[in-house]
PDB file of C-alpha atoms in Angstrom:
ATOM      1  CA  MET A  15      24.048  48.858  78.791  1.00 82.00           C
ATOM      2  CA  ALA A  16      20.464  49.215  77.605  1.00 94.00           C
ATOM      3  CA  ARG A  17      19.788  48.159  74.026  1.00 97.00           C
ATOM      4  CA  SER A  18      17.091  49.148  71.567  1.00 98.00           C
ATOM      5  CA  TYR A  19      15.329  46.543  69.439  1.00 98.00           C
ATOM      6  CA  LEU A  20      12.833  46.495  66.595  1.00 98.00           C
ATOM      7  CA  MET A  21      10.151  43.806  66.574  1.00 98.00           C
ATOM      8  CA  CYS A  22       7.025  43.061  64.528  1.00 98.00           C
ATOM      9  CA  PRO A  23       3.922  41.471  66.107  1.00 98.00           C
ATOM     10  CA  PRO A  24       3.113  38.031  64.652  1.00 98.00           C
ATOM     11  CA  THR A  25      -0.435  38.987  63.663  1.00 98.00           C
ATOM     12  CA  TYR A  26      -0.095  37.553  60.148  1.00 98.00           C
ATOM     13  CA  PHE A  27       2.724  35.081  60.752  1.00 98.00           C
ATOM     14  CA  ARG A  28       2.266  31.871  58.773  1.00 97.00           C
ATOM     15  CA  VAL A  29       4.119  29.524  56.420  1.00 97.00           C
ATOM     16  CA  ASP A  30       2.803  30.342  52.944  1.00 96.00           C
ATOM     17  CA  TYR A  31       5.853  29.141  51.004  1.00 97.00           C
ATOM     18  CA  GLU A  32       9.059  27.151  51.427  1.00 98.00           C
ATOM     19  CA  ILE A  33      12.341  29.057  51.030  1.00 98.00           C
ATOM     20  CA  ASN A  34      14.516  27.239  53.576  1.00 98.00           C
ATOM     21  CA  ASP A  35      14.884  23.679  54.850  1.00 97.00           C
ATOM     22  CA  TRP A  36      12.724  24.350  57.912  1.00 98.00           C
ATOM     23  CA  MET A  37       9.609  25.623  56.149  1.00 98.00           C
ATOM     24  CA  HIS A  38       6.847  23.132  55.357  1.00 97.00           C
ATOM     25  CA  GLN A  39       3.395  24.289  54.333  1.00 97.00           C
ATOM     26  CA  ASN A  40       1.901  21.108  55.774  1.00 96.00           C
ATOM     27  CA  ASP A  41       3.117  22.153  59.242  1.00 96.00           C
ATOM     28  CA  PRO A  42       1.041  25.272  59.949  1.00 96.00           C
ATOM     29  CA  VAL A  43       1.815  27.867  62.579  1.00 97.00           C
ATOM     30  CA  ASP A  44      -0.278  27.943  65.750  1.00 98.00           C
ATOM     31  CA  ILE A  45      -0.762  31.704  65.735  1.00 97.00           C
ATOM     32  CA  ALA A  46      -2.027  31.891  69.325  1.00 98.00           C
ATOM     33  CA  LYS A  47       1.030  30.024  70.554  1.00 98.00           C
ATOM     34  CA  ALA A  48       3.304  32.139  68.352  1.00 98.00           C
ATOM     35  CA  ARG A  49       1.912  35.304  69.901  1.00 98.00           C
ATOM     36  CA  VAL A  50       2.569  33.995  73.422  1.00 98.00           C
ATOM     37  CA  GLN A  51       6.145  33.103  72.449  1.00 98.00           C
ATOM     38  CA  TRP A  52       6.712  36.475  70.774  1.00 98.00           C
ATOM     39  CA  GLU A  53       5.305  38.360  73.768  1.00 98.00           C
ATOM     40  CA  SER A  54       7.555  36.361  76.059  1.00 98.00           C
ATOM     41  CA  VAL A  55      10.652  37.572  74.186  1.00 98.00           C
ATOM     42  CA  ARG A  56       9.366  41.153  74.099  1.00 98.00           C
ATOM     43  CA  ASP A  57       8.612  41.112  77.829  1.00 98.00           C
ATOM     44  CA  ILE A  58      12.095  39.769  78.639  1.00 98.00           C
ATOM     45  CA  TYR A  59      13.679  42.695  76.804  1.00 98.00           C
ATOM     46  CA  LEU A  60      11.505  45.190  78.655  1.00 98.00           C
ATOM     47  CA  LYS A  61      12.135  43.550  82.032  1.00 98.00           C
ATOM     48  CA  LEU A  62      15.880  43.758  81.396  1.00 98.00           C
ATOM     49  CA  GLY A  63      15.570  47.502  80.786  1.00 98.00           C
ATOM     50  CA  HIS A  64      15.896  47.469  77.009  1.00 98.00           C
ATOM     51  CA  SER A  65      13.594  49.461  74.758  1.00 98.00           C
ATOM     52  CA  VAL A  66      11.462  47.851  72.056  1.00 98.00           C
ATOM     53  CA  LEU A  67      10.021  49.613  69.030  1.00 98.00           C
ATOM     54  CA  PHE A  68       7.502  48.037  66.699  1.00 98.00           C
ATOM     55  CA  ILE A  69       6.865  47.905  62.993  1.00 98.00           C
ATOM     56  CA  GLU A  70       3.273  47.345  61.939  1.00 98.00           C
ATOM     57  CA  PRO A  71       2.569  43.861  60.540  1.00 98.00           C
ATOM     58  CA  HIS A  72       1.258  43.494  56.977  1.00 97.00           C
ATOM     59  CA  GLU A  73      -0.971  40.619  55.933  1.00 97.00           C
ATOM     60  CA  ALA A  74       0.738  40.141  52.559  1.00 96.00           C
ATOM     61  CA  VAL A  75       4.229  39.678  54.073  1.00 97.00           C
ATOM     62  CA  PRO A  76       4.089  37.028  56.837  1.00 98.00           C
ATOM     63  CA  ASP A  77       7.877  36.986  57.300  1.00 98.00           C
ATOM     64  CA  LEU A  78       7.988  40.672  58.255  1.00 98.00           C
ATOM     65  CA  ILE A  79       8.025  39.316  61.806  1.00 98.00           C
ATOM     66  CA  PHE A  80      11.681  38.407  61.224  1.00 98.00           C
ATOM     67  CA  THR A  81      12.951  41.946  61.672  1.00 98.00           C
ATOM     68  CA  ALA A  82      16.599  40.879  61.892  1.00 98.00           C
ATOM     69  CA  ASN A  83      16.455  40.418  58.130  1.00 98.00           C
ATOM     70  CA  ALA A  84      15.416  44.047  57.552  1.00 98.00           C
ATOM     71  CA  GLY A  85      18.980  45.320  57.452  1.00 98.00           C
ATOM     72  CA  LEU A  86      21.908  46.385  59.615  1.00 98.00           C
ATOM     73  CA  ILE A  87      21.813  49.512  61.774  1.00 98.00           C
ATOM     74  CA  LEU A  88      25.226  50.706  62.872  1.00 96.00           C
ATOM     75  CA  ASP A  89      26.729  54.115  63.688  1.00 92.00           C
ATOM     76  CA  GLY A  90      23.293  55.643  63.121  1.00 90.00           C
ATOM     77  CA  LYS A  91      23.182  54.453  59.515  1.00 97.00           C
ATOM     78  CA  VAL A  92      20.734  51.974  57.990  1.00 98.00           C
ATOM     79  CA  LEU A  93      21.624  49.509  55.263  1.00 98.00           C
ATOM     80  CA  LEU A  94      18.462  47.775  54.080  1.00 98.00           C
ATOM     81  CA  SER A  95      18.173  44.285  52.689  1.00 98.00           C
ATOM     82  CA  ASN A  96      17.757  43.295  49.071  1.00 98.00           C
ATOM     83  CA  PHE A  97      16.006  39.958  49.531  1.00 98.00           C
ATOM     84  CA  LYS A  98      16.828  36.922  47.424  1.00 98.00           C
ATOM     85  CA  TYR A  99      13.336  35.490  47.192  1.00 98.00           C
ATOM     86  CA  GLU A 100      10.428  37.292  45.536  1.00 98.00           C
ATOM     87  CA  GLU A 101       8.134  36.425  48.440  1.00 98.00           C
ATOM     88  CA  ARG A 102      10.133  38.608  50.816  1.00 98.00           C
ATOM     89  CA  GLN A 103      11.092  41.462  48.506  1.00 98.00           C
ATOM     90  CA  PRO A 104       8.062  43.653  49.419  1.00 98.00           C
ATOM     91  CA  GLU A 105       9.469  43.909  52.943  1.00 98.00           C
ATOM     92  CA  THR A 106      12.195  46.306  51.809  1.00 98.00           C
ATOM     93  CA  ALA A 107       9.814  49.174  51.001  1.00 98.00           C
ATOM     94  CA  ILE A 108       7.936  48.643  54.269  1.00 98.00           C
ATOM     95  CA  ASN A 109      11.165  48.693  56.262  1.00 98.00           C
ATOM     96  CA  ARG A 110      12.461  51.745  54.407  1.00 98.00           C
ATOM     97  CA  GLU A 111       9.291  53.679  55.188  1.00 98.00           C
ATOM     98  CA  TRP A 112       9.592  52.789  58.885  1.00 98.00           C
ATOM     99  CA  PHE A 113      13.180  53.996  59.183  1.00 97.00           C
ATOM    100  CA  GLU A 114      12.571  57.189  57.225  1.00 96.00           C
ATOM    101  CA  ASN A 115       9.555  57.923  59.429  1.00 96.00           C
ATOM    102  CA  HIS A 116      11.712  57.438  62.526  1.00 95.00           C
ATOM    103  CA  SER A 117      14.252  60.130  61.702  1.00 91.00           C
ATOM    104  CA  TYR A 118      16.964  57.961  60.158  1.00 94.00           C
ATOM    105  CA  SER A 119      18.568  60.099  57.461  1.00 87.00           C
ATOM    106  CA  LYS A 120      21.211  57.743  56.098  1.00 96.00           C
ATOM    107  CA  VAL A 121      19.194  54.884  54.615  1.00 98.00           C
ATOM    108  CA  LYS A 122      20.328  52.791  51.655  1.00 98.00           C
ATOM    109  CA  VAL A 123      19.295  49.516  50.005  1.00 98.00           C
ATOM    110  CA  THR A 124      22.066  47.197  48.841  1.00 98.00           C
ATOM    111  CA  GLU A 125      22.512  46.639  45.130  1.00 98.00           C
ATOM    112  CA  ASN A 126      23.504  43.020  45.663  1.00 98.00           C
ATOM    113  CA  VAL A 127      21.355  40.365  47.288  1.00 98.00           C
ATOM    114  CA  TRP A 128      21.847  40.641  51.046  1.00 98.00           C
ATOM    115  CA  GLU A 129      19.680  39.898  54.068  1.00 98.00           C
ATOM    116  CA  GLY A 130      20.672  42.195  56.908  1.00 98.00           C
ATOM    117  CA  GLU A 131      21.468  40.931  60.388  1.00 98.00           C
ATOM    118  CA  GLY A 132      20.434  37.513  59.198  1.00 98.00           C
ATOM    119  CA  ASP A 133      23.848  37.445  57.538  1.00 98.00           C
ATOM    120  CA  CYS A 134      25.804  40.268  59.246  1.00 98.00           C
ATOM    121  CA  LEU A 135      26.708  40.305  62.941  1.00 98.00           C
ATOM    122  CA  VAL A 136      28.998  42.699  64.804  1.00 97.00           C
ATOM    123  CA  ALA A 137      31.772  41.693  67.220  1.00 96.00           C
ATOM    124  CA  ASN A 138      34.904  43.521  68.320  1.00 95.00           C
ATOM    125  CA  GLY A 139      34.204  46.294  65.819  1.00 94.00           C
ATOM    126  CA  TRP A 140      34.231  43.852  62.924  1.00 98.00           C
ATOM    127  CA  ILE A 141      31.269  42.820  60.817  1.00 98.00           C
ATOM    128  CA  PHE A 142      31.110  39.065  60.344  1.00 98.00           C
ATOM    129  CA  ALA A 143      29.211  38.444  57.119  1.00 98.00           C
ATOM    130  CA  GLY A 144      27.745  35.170  55.895  1.00 98.00           C
ATOM    131  CA  TYR A 145      27.147  34.111  52.305  1.00 98.00           C
ATOM    132  CA  GLY A 146      26.375  30.966  50.375  1.00 98.00           C
ATOM    133  CA  PHE A 147      22.599  30.657  50.615  1.00 98.00           C
ATOM    134  CA  ARG A 148      20.793  33.972  51.031  1.00 98.00           C
ATOM    135  CA  SER A 149      23.362  36.761  50.621  1.00 98.00           C
ATOM    136  CA  ASP A 150      25.827  37.296  47.783  1.00 98.00           C
ATOM    137  CA  LYS A 151      29.480  37.656  48.744  1.00 98.00           C
ATOM    138  CA  ALA A 152      29.621  40.775  46.546  1.00 98.00           C
ATOM    139  CA  SER A 153      27.349  42.505  49.064  1.00 98.00           C
ATOM    140  CA  HIS A 154      30.142  42.421  51.624  1.00 98.00           C
ATOM    141  CA  THR A 155      32.023  45.115  49.724  1.00 98.00           C
ATOM    142  CA  GLU A 156      28.933  47.325  49.957  1.00 98.00           C
ATOM    143  CA  VAL A 157      28.627  46.650  53.679  1.00 98.00           C
ATOM    144  CA  ALA A 158      32.288  47.498  54.326  1.00 98.00           C
ATOM    145  CA  LYS A 159      32.100  50.732  52.335  1.00 98.00           C
ATOM    146  CA  PHE A 160      28.807  51.929  53.792  1.00 98.00           C
ATOM    147  CA  PHE A 161      29.827  51.429  57.430  1.00 98.00           C
ATOM    148  CA  ASP A 162      33.575  51.919  56.978  1.00 97.00           C
ATOM    149  CA  ARG A 163      34.176  48.732  58.952  1.00 97.00           C
ATOM    150  CA  GLU A 164      36.231  45.636  58.287  1.00 98.00           C
ATOM    151  CA  VAL A 165      34.094  42.776  57.010  1.00 98.00           C
ATOM    152  CA  ILE A 166      35.060  39.149  57.608  1.00 98.00           C
ATOM    153  CA  SER A 167      33.370  36.956  54.993  1.00 98.00           C
ATOM    154  CA  LEU A 168      32.224  33.516  56.120  1.00 99.00           C
ATOM    155  CA  LYS A 169      30.890  30.850  53.760  1.00 99.00           C
ATOM    156  CA  LEU A 170      27.917  28.817  54.954  1.00 99.00           C
ATOM    157  CA  VAL A 171      27.788  25.231  53.672  1.00 98.00           C
ATOM    158  CA  ASP A 172      24.903  23.526  55.509  1.00 98.00           C
ATOM    159  CA  PRO A 173      21.427  24.489  54.185  1.00 98.00           C
ATOM    160  CA  ARG A 174      19.930  24.044  57.650  1.00 98.00           C
ATOM    161  CA  PHE A 175      21.996  27.063  58.657  1.00 98.00           C
ATOM    162  CA  TYR A 176      21.070  29.266  55.736  1.00 98.00           C
ATOM    163  CA  HIS A 177      21.701  32.554  57.558  1.00 98.00           C
ATOM    164  CA  LEU A 178      24.707  33.443  59.684  1.00 99.00           C
ATOM    165  CA  ASP A 179      22.502  34.184  62.691  1.00 98.00           C
ATOM    166  CA  THR A 180      21.374  30.551  62.819  1.00 98.00           C
ATOM    167  CA  CYS A 181      24.909  29.304  63.593  1.00 98.00           C
ATOM    168  CA  PHE A 182      26.904  32.266  64.947  1.00 98.00           C
ATOM    169  CA  CYS A 183      26.148  34.593  67.858  1.00 98.00           C
ATOM    170  CA  PRO A 184      28.325  37.376  69.347  1.00 98.00           C
ATOM    171  CA  LEU A 185      27.904  37.383  73.120  1.00 98.00           C
ATOM    172  CA  ASP A 186      29.993  40.486  73.744  1.00 97.00           C
ATOM    173  CA  ALA A 187      32.946  42.271  72.128  1.00 94.00           C
ATOM    174  CA  ARG A 188      35.298  39.391  72.895  1.00 96.00           C
ATOM    175  CA  THR A 189      33.222  36.218  72.754  1.00 98.00           C
ATOM    176  CA  ILE A 190      31.135  34.383  70.176  1.00 98.00           C
ATOM    177  CA  MET A 191      29.315  31.071  70.173  1.00 98.00           C
ATOM    178  CA  TYR A 192      28.993  29.146  66.932  1.00 98.00           C
ATOM    179  CA  PHE A 193      28.557  25.796  65.197  1.00 98.00           C
ATOM    180  CA  PRO A 194      31.813  25.036  63.315  1.00 98.00           C
ATOM    181  CA  SER A 195      30.361  22.554  60.820  1.00 98.00           C
ATOM    182  CA  ALA A 196      28.061  25.211  59.368  1.00 98.00           C
ATOM    183  CA  PHE A 197      31.135  26.816  57.759  1.00 99.00           C
ATOM    184  CA  ASP A 198      33.728  25.777  55.204  1.00 98.00           C
ATOM    185  CA  ASP A 199      37.335  25.161  56.266  1.00 98.00           C
ATOM    186  CA  ALA A 200      38.572  28.620  55.285  1.00 98.00           C
ATOM    187  CA  SER A 201      35.812  30.325  57.253  1.00 98.00           C
ATOM    188  CA  ARG A 202      36.434  28.211  60.350  1.00 98.00           C
ATOM    189  CA  LYS A 203      40.065  29.309  60.174  1.00 98.00           C
ATOM    190  CA  LYS A 204      39.043  32.974  59.961  1.00 98.00           C
ATOM    191  CA  ILE A 205      36.879  32.562  63.049  1.00 98.00           C
ATOM    192  CA  LYS A 206      39.668  30.866  64.984  1.00 98.00           C
ATOM    193  CA  ASP A 207      42.233  33.431  63.810  1.00 98.00           C
ATOM    194  CA  SER A 208      40.039  36.322  64.986  1.00 97.00           C
ATOM    195  CA  GLY A 209      41.461  36.012  68.479  1.00 97.00           C
ATOM    196  CA  LEU A 210      37.988  36.009  70.000  1.00 98.00           C
ATOM    197  CA  MET A 211      36.934  33.588  72.713  1.00 98.00           C
ATOM    198  CA  LEU A 212      34.981  30.802  71.025  1.00 98.00           C
ATOM    199  CA  ILE A 213      32.186  28.645  72.405  1.00 98.00           C
ATOM    200  CA  GLU A 214      31.256  25.692  70.220  1.00 98.00           C
ATOM    201  CA  ALA A 215      27.708  24.357  70.136  1.00 98.00           C
ATOM    202  CA  GLU A 216      26.783  20.737  69.604  1.00 97.00           C
ATOM    203  CA  GLU A 217      24.952  19.940  66.368  1.00 98.00           C
ATOM    204  CA  SER A 218      21.702  19.031  68.126  1.00 98.00           C
ATOM    205  CA  GLU A 219      21.592  22.343  69.969  1.00 98.00           C
ATOM    206  CA  ALA A 220      22.543  24.343  66.906  1.00 98.00           C
ATOM    207  CA  ALA A 221      19.716  22.574  65.058  1.00 98.00           C
ATOM    208  CA  ALA A 222      17.409  23.573  67.913  1.00 98.00           C
ATOM    209  CA  PHE A 223      18.285  27.211  67.107  1.00 98.00           C
ATOM    210  CA  GLY A 224      20.244  27.629  70.314  1.00 98.00           C
ATOM    211  CA  LEU A 225      22.620  29.966  68.495  1.00 98.00           C
ATOM    212  CA  ASN A 226      19.838  32.131  67.102  1.00 98.00           C
ATOM    213  CA  ALA A 227      20.031  34.163  70.278  1.00 98.00           C
ATOM    214  CA  VAL A 228      20.291  37.756  71.477  1.00 98.00           C
ATOM    215  CA  SER A 229      22.925  38.829  74.002  1.00 98.00           C
ATOM    216  CA  ASP A 230      23.251  42.183  75.745  1.00 98.00           C
ATOM    217  CA  GLY A 231      26.714  41.240  76.973  1.00 97.00           C
ATOM    218  CA  HIS A 232      25.467  39.359  80.028  1.00 98.00           C
ATOM    219  CA  ASN A 233      21.920  38.140  79.476  1.00 98.00           C
ATOM    220  CA  VAL A 234      21.468  35.715  76.589  1.00 98.00           C
ATOM    221  CA  ILE A 235      17.903  35.168  75.412  1.00 99.00           C
ATOM    222  CA  MET A 236      17.885  31.808  73.647  1.00 98.00           C
ATOM    223  CA  SER A 237      15.979  28.667  72.705  1.00 98.00           C
ATOM    224  CA  SER A 238      14.846  26.461  75.567  1.00 98.00           C
ATOM    225  CA  GLN A 239      15.939  23.453  73.494  1.00 98.00           C
ATOM    226  CA  ALA A 240      19.652  24.121  74.012  1.00 98.00           C
ATOM    227  CA  PRO A 241      20.222  23.245  77.704  1.00 98.00           C
ATOM    228  CA  ALA A 242      23.846  22.155  77.377  1.00 97.00           C
ATOM    229  CA  LEU A 243      24.815  25.381  75.648  1.00 98.00           C
ATOM    230  CA  ALA A 244      22.973  27.336  78.330  1.00 98.00           C
ATOM    231  CA  GLY A 245      24.862  25.431  81.006  1.00 98.00           C
ATOM    232  CA  ASP A 246      28.160  26.291  79.341  1.00 98.00           C
ATOM    233  CA  LEU A 247      27.175  29.955  79.262  1.00 98.00           C
ATOM    234  CA  ARG A 248      26.328  29.928  82.987  1.00 98.00           C
ATOM    235  CA  LYS A 249      29.747  28.499  83.809  1.00 98.00           C
ATOM    236  CA  ARG A 250      31.306  31.375  81.889  1.00 98.00           C
ATOM    237  CA  GLY A 251      29.363  34.027  83.808  1.00 98.00           C
ATOM    238  CA  TYR A 252      26.524  34.701  81.384  1.00 98.00           C
ATOM    239  CA  ASN A 253      22.855  34.588  82.290  1.00 98.00           C
ATOM    240  CA  PRO A 254      20.963  32.466  79.738  1.00 98.00           C
ATOM    241  CA  ILE A 255      17.229  33.105  79.640  1.00 98.00           C
ATOM    242  CA  MET A 256      15.420  30.226  77.969  1.00 98.00           C
ATOM    243  CA  VAL A 257      12.327  30.703  75.827  1.00 98.00           C
ATOM    244  CA  ASP A 258      10.150  28.457  73.682  1.00 98.00           C
ATOM    245  CA  ILE A 259      10.601  29.357  69.985  1.00 97.00           C
ATOM    246  CA  SER A 260       8.937  26.274  68.487  1.00 98.00           C
ATOM    247  CA  GLU A 261       6.467  28.192  66.303  1.00 98.00           C
ATOM    248  CA  PHE A 262       9.148  30.447  64.807  1.00 98.00           C
ATOM    249  CA  LYS A 263      11.317  27.430  64.088  1.00 98.00           C
ATOM    250  CA  LYS A 264       8.611  26.234  61.682  1.00 98.00           C
ATOM    251  CA  SER A 265       9.716  29.101  59.446  1.00 98.00           C
ATOM    252  CA  GLY A 266      13.436  28.726  60.180  1.00 98.00           C
ATOM    253  CA  GLY A 267      13.563  31.376  62.884  1.00 98.00           C
ATOM    254  CA  GLY A 268      14.294  31.939  66.549  1.00 98.00           C
ATOM    255  CA  VAL A 269      14.945  34.716  69.064  1.00 98.00           C
ATOM    256  CA  LYS A 270      17.454  36.609  66.940  1.00 98.00           C
ATOM    257  CA  CYS A 271      15.344  36.359  63.791  1.00 98.00           C
ATOM    258  CA  ILE A 272      12.509  38.290  65.434  1.00 98.00           C
ATOM    259  CA  THR A 273      14.879  40.938  66.833  1.00 98.00           C
ATOM    260  CA  LEU A 274      16.733  43.731  65.021  1.00 98.00           C
ATOM    261  CA  GLU A 275      19.170  45.761  67.090  1.00 98.00           C
ATOM    262  CA  LEU A 276      18.905  49.522  66.572  1.00 97.00           C
ATOM    263  CA  ARG A 277      22.428  50.794  67.174  1.00 94.00           C
ATOM    264  CA  THR A 278      23.066  54.522  67.384  1.00 84.00           C
TER     265      THR A 278
END
């Protein structure tokens, strides 16, 4: 089934500050290379028959490129992020304007700190929600009420995996891939008790952002630095499509981070 995604061109993408373990101002972004990598992901979506919409980049907010953090769009409703760090907070108004200008009528910003699809992913009708680094657990009550969906709260414990989408990826309604050590014991139990098919990633491939991927149920667009995970997916009938995300990784991002799914 064709999907719809929101992306932001990397025109002003750079590392101006350090708000996660991957960001280092002394390791600057190669903007020309970043644009090639971004265009590669965009072109894959279009070739697969998906639609891609774009939000205009703003020079003052270099992380606007990470559209997954804008919010969660589900059942035609938009819940917008309330960012933890001051550097990213201006993104909320920009994202709100985009959605209101694109005929979304049910748009709300969370009262609690919460960072969209960075920390909320949908599988089997549930919303798996991460907390511990960038989103407050209290936001999960808001998410559940706004979408009228069950929320499964998962605590993140490894600062390298500061958002849920860095260590957890729904492949389809029945299958997820994840890195168990990114979660506390109680959260690992919740994942195992979900009844979903689980694919575990090795630490090296999780650290290469192999789980920060986008799946349409068959095709999985993912980091080229996770070959073993890709091989496992092929054996299970998926079609992994490998891309270089090295420039986005400098800011703690990958394929999923630059992609927000627009669900109707």
